[in-house]
Amino acid sequence: MKGAILNNRYKLNEVIGIGGMAKVYDAYDMVLERSVAVKVLKGEYSESEDFLSKFKTEATSAASLSDENIVAIYDVGSETINDDIVEYIVMEKIDGITLKDLIDENAPLSDEKIVFYGRQIALALQAAHRKGVVHRDIKPANIMINHDDKIKVTDFGIARVSSKATITYTSSVLGTVHYISPEQVKGLAIDNRSDLYSLGVVLYEMATGDVPFDAETPVSIAIKHIQDEPLLVTELNSEVNPNIANIINKLLKKEAVERYQSAAELIRDLDNYQNIDFVTANKETQKFNGKKIAPKGVPVSYETKEKPVNQTPDTGDKKLSKAFNYGFFSVLAILGVVLIYFLLSSLATSNQDEDMVVVPNLVDYSEDNALSRLKELGLEPAYDERIHDSAIQKGYVIEQSIDPQTQVKKGTEVRLTISKGPEMVVVPRLTSFDLEVAKELISKEGLSDGEVTYENNEKKAGIVISQFPEAYSSVNTGAKINLVVSSGPKIEKVEVPKVIGQLQSAALESLRARNLIPGNIRLEYSSEPENVIIKQSIEAGSQVDKQTAVDLVVSRGEDNKVNVPSLVGTDQENAVSTLRNLGLIADVSSEYSDKPVNEVLSQSIESGNSVDKGSAISLVVSKGPEPQPEPEPVDPPVDPQPTPEQKKFVFNIQAPEGSESFNIKIYNASDRELLHDRTYTTAELDNSVAVVEITANEDTQFKILIDDKVADINYE
């Protein structure tokens, strides 16, 4: 079937599940362009016209169910492929695991998980039961858990049809036989309480890791459902909350009238399980030990020696037939005993007062149906207050003043409490608020967070631009509010050009032409020529938003660095020679000191530092001790000599290409006097030109160093 297309729409992919009746395929809806799951019935079930008719009817009925805890059914149909009729159901695809997987790996589950999952399953059953749909095959394998920890109940419809057929006790139905109700085993009429029994088995397995009844053959398991009592949950798991154990025990009652009468009743107890005050049961009925218990006063022998049905194909049918026949006659015997019991009970009560009637269970009945039922029985309906209830819809019975199954006289007043439905709240306006603020408002009003989606919008990112339900509408308390949030204006993507190998100026132009911003520019020595781009931060060909910054690394050419030696203490001649041998320039000045003449007193760059070849190293050498001044002779007065005329010199110095900052030193070439020493940044300059003004004698000659390199600069 893989690759087949059903209804020119659903393309089947891999098989993702196999059950007793069908295979489930991962599929793709080519019309709505979404993933779906397609359940295809096995061939043997497609041969019965009666079965097909019921299957289609029930599948269509299941498709009418709409609840967040029920897998949605999208389509039902049939297709002829290779002369074979293929019956299929298209449903919501759930990405997750089954509850069976979770139980096998983690059971026993915590109290919180039992209640959390149990409540969701009960909500799904409540939605189905109100539509008149009974699942009939509730089991962990039919319950999915998605990645958000939400329960999704599957197989509505198919389960209802399959339960109409005679139960075949083979190994293929072991999974179902563990969960069927006593009335299903007996072939009696089945209603919503049968689903609640099956849910009780599921909760029992969640709490203990085991099913309540197990045996070597399906027949034996089925009989246990009728006549055995399970071990108490607390005997298998002492850590489970006793009230949760009591809830499970009530769900597993043999008689449907002793169980919860509706999913709504169960939901209320699960919501309030920590505060329930269960009536303490009689010790004799409380301590079950897994032994078979016959009806009171009826001696029945249950000693059977059933053989396993897990045999080879050649002999399995014969042994299975024996096991089935034995189980079949056992069930007939039990049914006979039950029939005699009820006949005797009927005779014993035939003389009772004909004015007595049994009060029915009216919880979760509509108000009209409850009134009609009471009047049919000759009882007097009356009302208590109407109250809000989150589990019972508006106009349905929440409570009744007389417990179900109580025998009373006709004419007795039965007071009903009717639901006003969930309490309504007004949805606040959330648009134009920041998402976090909107969530606070949702919580403050007793509502819950729904789906948050993002769209490009002129509003800044993070602002709510629409909501559903709309502002000021009335919704149930706890309703989910879906939000659409701005992800900011849509930004056009551009392709990053390749600038490696280009000169810096050309690379900057290329980036700006693509609406990209030159980012940080860093210099590194490399084998590439100076000012050539050797690295870019974003790979060429990448798609990025406009105005994205691209960082660049520019080559400084070959590494011509040398380490400055230690020259202090050496004589001037050796120091100058050492610097020249390293490719450095000695800039010598002198001063008086107590050191010998020509001994180096200091150097402008400390030893160990790395500098470029051609850099100038300033040395200060000793002139020896300062001479003592002699008495000045008294000379005859002479005419003063004129001082040399001074003028202002202007230097226009261009910043080195690609540099973010650079240093300028200007010396008087004749006496090595430092006239100017400053570091400039290109950001502070106009057109990358530093203008330096120096006032000096008009015959002064200047020596100019840029980054400690001699530069030939014209000046005015």
Short mmCIF file of C-alpha atoms in Angstrom, two decimals, residues 428-620:
data_model
loop_
_atom_site.label_atom_id
_atom_site.label_comp_id
_atom_site.label_asym_id
_atom_site.label_seq_id
_atom_site.Cartn_x
_atom_site.Cartn_y
_atom_site.Cartn_z
CA PRO A 428 -9.61 41.84 28.14
CA ARG A 429 -8.14 43.85 25.27
CA LEU A 430 -4.64 42.54 24.70
CA THR A 431 -3.63 44.19 21.43
CA SER A 432 -0.80 46.75 21.55
CA PHE A 433 0.50 45.22 24.77
CA ASP A 434 3.84 43.48 25.12
CA LEU A 435 3.44 39.67 25.07
CA GLU A 436 4.50 39.23 28.71
CA VAL A 437 2.05 41.92 29.85
CA ALA A 438 -0.71 40.28 27.80
CA LYS A 439 -0.04 36.93 29.47
CA GLU A 440 -0.26 38.56 32.90
CA LEU A 441 -3.66 40.04 31.96
CA ILE A 442 -4.85 36.65 30.72
CA SER A 443 -3.86 34.98 33.99
CA LYS A 444 -5.34 37.79 36.09
CA GLU A 445 -8.77 37.28 34.46
CA GLY A 446 -8.76 33.52 35.15
CA LEU A 447 -8.08 32.63 31.52
CA SER A 448 -5.29 30.44 30.14
CA ASP A 449 -2.61 30.87 27.50
CA GLY A 450 -3.49 29.51 24.09
CA GLU A 451 -1.42 29.36 20.93
CA VAL A 452 1.03 32.17 20.23
CA THR A 453 1.97 32.77 16.58
CA TYR A 454 4.23 35.40 15.07
CA GLU A 455 3.77 37.58 11.98
CA ASN A 456 5.73 40.40 10.40
CA ASN A 457 4.11 43.71 11.22
CA GLU A 458 4.95 47.40 11.37
CA LYS A 459 4.62 47.25 15.16
CA LYS A 460 7.82 46.48 17.02
CA ALA A 461 8.67 42.87 17.78
CA GLY A 462 6.91 41.37 20.82
CA ILE A 463 3.72 43.46 20.59
CA VAL A 464 0.34 41.66 20.38
CA ILE A 465 -1.38 42.56 17.08
CA SER A 466 -4.51 40.39 17.30
CA GLN A 467 -6.29 38.01 19.65
CA PHE A 468 -8.94 35.31 19.62
CA PRO A 469 -11.48 35.33 21.20
CA GLU A 470 -11.86 39.04 20.58
CA ALA A 471 -11.63 41.66 23.32
CA TYR A 472 -14.75 42.14 25.48
CA SER A 473 -16.35 38.85 24.37
CA SER A 474 -17.62 36.46 27.07
CA VAL A 475 -15.94 33.08 27.47
CA ASN A 476 -15.74 30.28 30.03
CA THR A 477 -13.37 30.66 32.95
CA GLY A 478 -10.08 29.05 31.97
CA ALA A 479 -10.70 29.45 28.24
CA LYS A 480 -7.59 29.60 26.08
CA ILE A 481 -6.72 32.91 24.48
CA ASN A 482 -4.77 32.71 21.22
CA LEU A 483 -2.47 35.59 20.34
CA VAL A 484 -0.75 36.82 17.19
CA VAL A 485 2.45 38.70 18.05
CA SER A 486 4.51 41.00 15.86
CA SER A 487 7.94 39.76 14.86
CA GLY A 488 8.76 43.26 13.57
CA PRO A 489 8.74 44.64 10.03
CA LYS A 490 9.63 42.21 7.30
CA ILE A 491 13.29 42.65 6.45
CA GLU A 492 14.45 41.94 2.91
CA LYS A 493 17.26 39.44 2.57
CA VAL A 494 20.41 40.16 0.55
CA GLU A 495 23.31 37.99 -0.52
CA VAL A 496 26.72 38.65 1.04
CA PRO A 497 29.35 39.31 -1.68
CA LYS A 498 32.83 37.82 -1.67
CA VAL A 499 35.26 40.60 -0.72
CA ILE A 500 38.26 38.46 0.22
CA GLY A 501 41.12 39.37 -2.14
CA GLN A 502 39.78 42.87 -2.80
CA LEU A 503 41.47 46.06 -1.67
CA GLN A 504 39.89 47.54 1.42
CA SER A 505 38.33 50.48 -0.44
CA ALA A 506 36.77 48.20 -3.08
CA ALA A 507 35.48 45.79 -0.42
CA LEU A 508 33.75 48.58 1.48
CA GLU A 509 32.11 49.76 -1.72
CA SER A 510 30.89 46.20 -2.51
CA LEU A 511 29.26 45.85 0.90
CA ARG A 512 27.54 49.23 0.74
CA ALA A 513 26.21 48.43 -2.74
CA ARG A 514 24.38 45.40 -1.24
CA ASN A 515 22.89 47.48 1.63
CA LEU A 516 25.30 45.89 4.08
CA ILE A 517 27.32 47.72 6.72
CA PRO A 518 31.12 47.45 7.03
CA GLY A 519 31.66 46.29 10.60
CA ASN A 520 34.84 46.13 12.64
CA ILE A 521 38.04 46.32 10.59
CA ARG A 522 41.09 44.60 12.03
CA LEU A 523 44.68 44.49 10.73
CA GLU A 524 46.74 41.30 10.58
CA TYR A 525 50.10 40.41 9.08
CA SER A 526 49.83 38.01 6.18
CA SER A 527 51.49 36.97 2.95
CA GLU A 528 48.90 39.04 1.05
CA PRO A 529 49.80 42.56 -0.02
CA GLU A 530 49.03 45.41 2.33
CA ASN A 531 45.38 46.65 2.44
CA VAL A 532 43.98 43.46 0.86
CA ILE A 533 40.98 41.80 2.59
CA ILE A 534 42.01 38.39 3.96
CA LYS A 535 38.90 37.46 6.04
CA GLN A 536 35.19 38.32 6.24
CA SER A 537 32.89 37.45 9.17
CA ILE A 538 29.94 36.21 7.05
CA GLU A 539 30.57 33.67 4.32
CA ALA A 540 30.03 34.83 0.76
CA GLY A 541 26.67 33.71 -0.67
CA SER A 542 24.89 33.77 2.71
CA GLN A 543 21.41 35.33 2.82
CA VAL A 544 21.19 37.97 5.56
CA ASP A 545 18.97 40.91 6.51
CA LYS A 546 19.70 44.27 4.96
CA GLN A 547 21.93 46.52 7.09
CA THR A 548 23.72 43.52 8.59
CA ALA A 549 27.29 44.36 9.66
CA VAL A 550 30.13 42.38 8.05
CA ASP A 551 33.46 42.46 9.90
CA LEU A 552 36.68 42.47 7.85
CA VAL A 553 40.33 41.58 8.44
CA VAL A 554 42.83 43.60 6.35
CA SER A 555 46.38 42.49 5.54
CA ARG A 556 49.28 44.55 6.91
CA GLY A 557 51.66 42.77 4.59
CA GLU A 558 54.55 40.59 5.67
CA ASP A 559 55.39 40.57 9.35
CA ASN A 560 58.55 42.75 9.72
CA LYS A 561 58.47 43.01 13.48
CA VAL A 562 61.64 42.95 15.58
CA ASN A 563 62.10 42.81 19.33
CA VAL A 564 63.62 45.90 20.95
CA PRO A 565 66.83 45.02 22.83
CA SER A 566 67.86 46.33 26.23
CA LEU A 567 70.22 49.27 25.65
CA VAL A 568 70.29 51.05 29.01
CA GLY A 569 73.80 50.96 30.48
CA THR A 570 75.55 50.39 27.16
CA ASP A 571 77.58 53.10 25.46
CA GLN A 572 76.11 55.19 22.67
CA GLU A 573 78.19 53.73 19.86
CA ASN A 574 77.25 50.11 20.65
CA ALA A 575 73.59 51.02 21.17
CA VAL A 576 73.31 52.81 17.83
CA SER A 577 75.10 49.95 16.07
CA THR A 578 72.78 47.37 17.63
CA LEU A 579 69.68 49.27 16.50
CA ARG A 580 70.99 49.68 12.96
CA ASN A 581 71.72 45.95 12.71
CA LEU A 582 68.07 45.30 13.64
CA GLY A 583 66.80 47.72 11.02
CA LEU A 584 65.83 50.33 13.60
CA ILE A 585 66.68 54.03 13.76
CA ALA A 586 68.54 55.51 16.72
CA ASP A 587 67.27 58.93 17.76
CA VAL A 588 69.91 60.16 20.24
CA SER A 589 69.69 63.03 22.71
CA SER A 590 71.85 63.77 25.75
CA GLU A 591 71.58 65.17 29.23
CA TYR A 592 73.79 65.69 32.25
CA SER A 593 73.94 62.84 34.76
CA ASP A 594 76.27 61.17 37.20
CA LYS A 595 76.79 58.36 34.66
CA PRO A 596 79.83 58.21 32.40
CA VAL A 597 79.74 60.20 29.22
CA ASN A 598 77.89 58.46 26.31
CA GLU A 599 76.29 55.79 28.55
CA VAL A 600 72.68 55.16 27.56
CA LEU A 601 70.39 56.41 30.33
CA SER A 602 66.98 55.48 28.86
CA GLN A 603 65.22 54.23 25.73
CA SER A 604 61.79 55.29 24.44
CA ILE A 605 60.52 51.71 23.91
CA GLU A 606 61.21 49.17 26.59
CA SER A 607 63.11 46.02 25.78
CA GLY A 608 61.05 42.99 24.78
CA ASN A 609 58.45 45.00 22.87
CA SER A 610 57.90 44.19 19.20
CA VAL A 611 58.11 47.02 16.65
CA ASP A 612 58.23 47.33 12.88
CA LYS A 613 61.57 47.55 11.14
CA GLY A 614 62.38 51.17 10.40
CA SER A 615 60.90 52.35 13.67
CA ALA A 616 62.82 55.05 15.58
CA ILE A 617 64.03 54.31 19.11
CA SER A 618 64.85 57.44 21.11
CA LEU A 619 67.96 57.11 23.28
CA VAL A 620 69.06 59.50 26.01
#
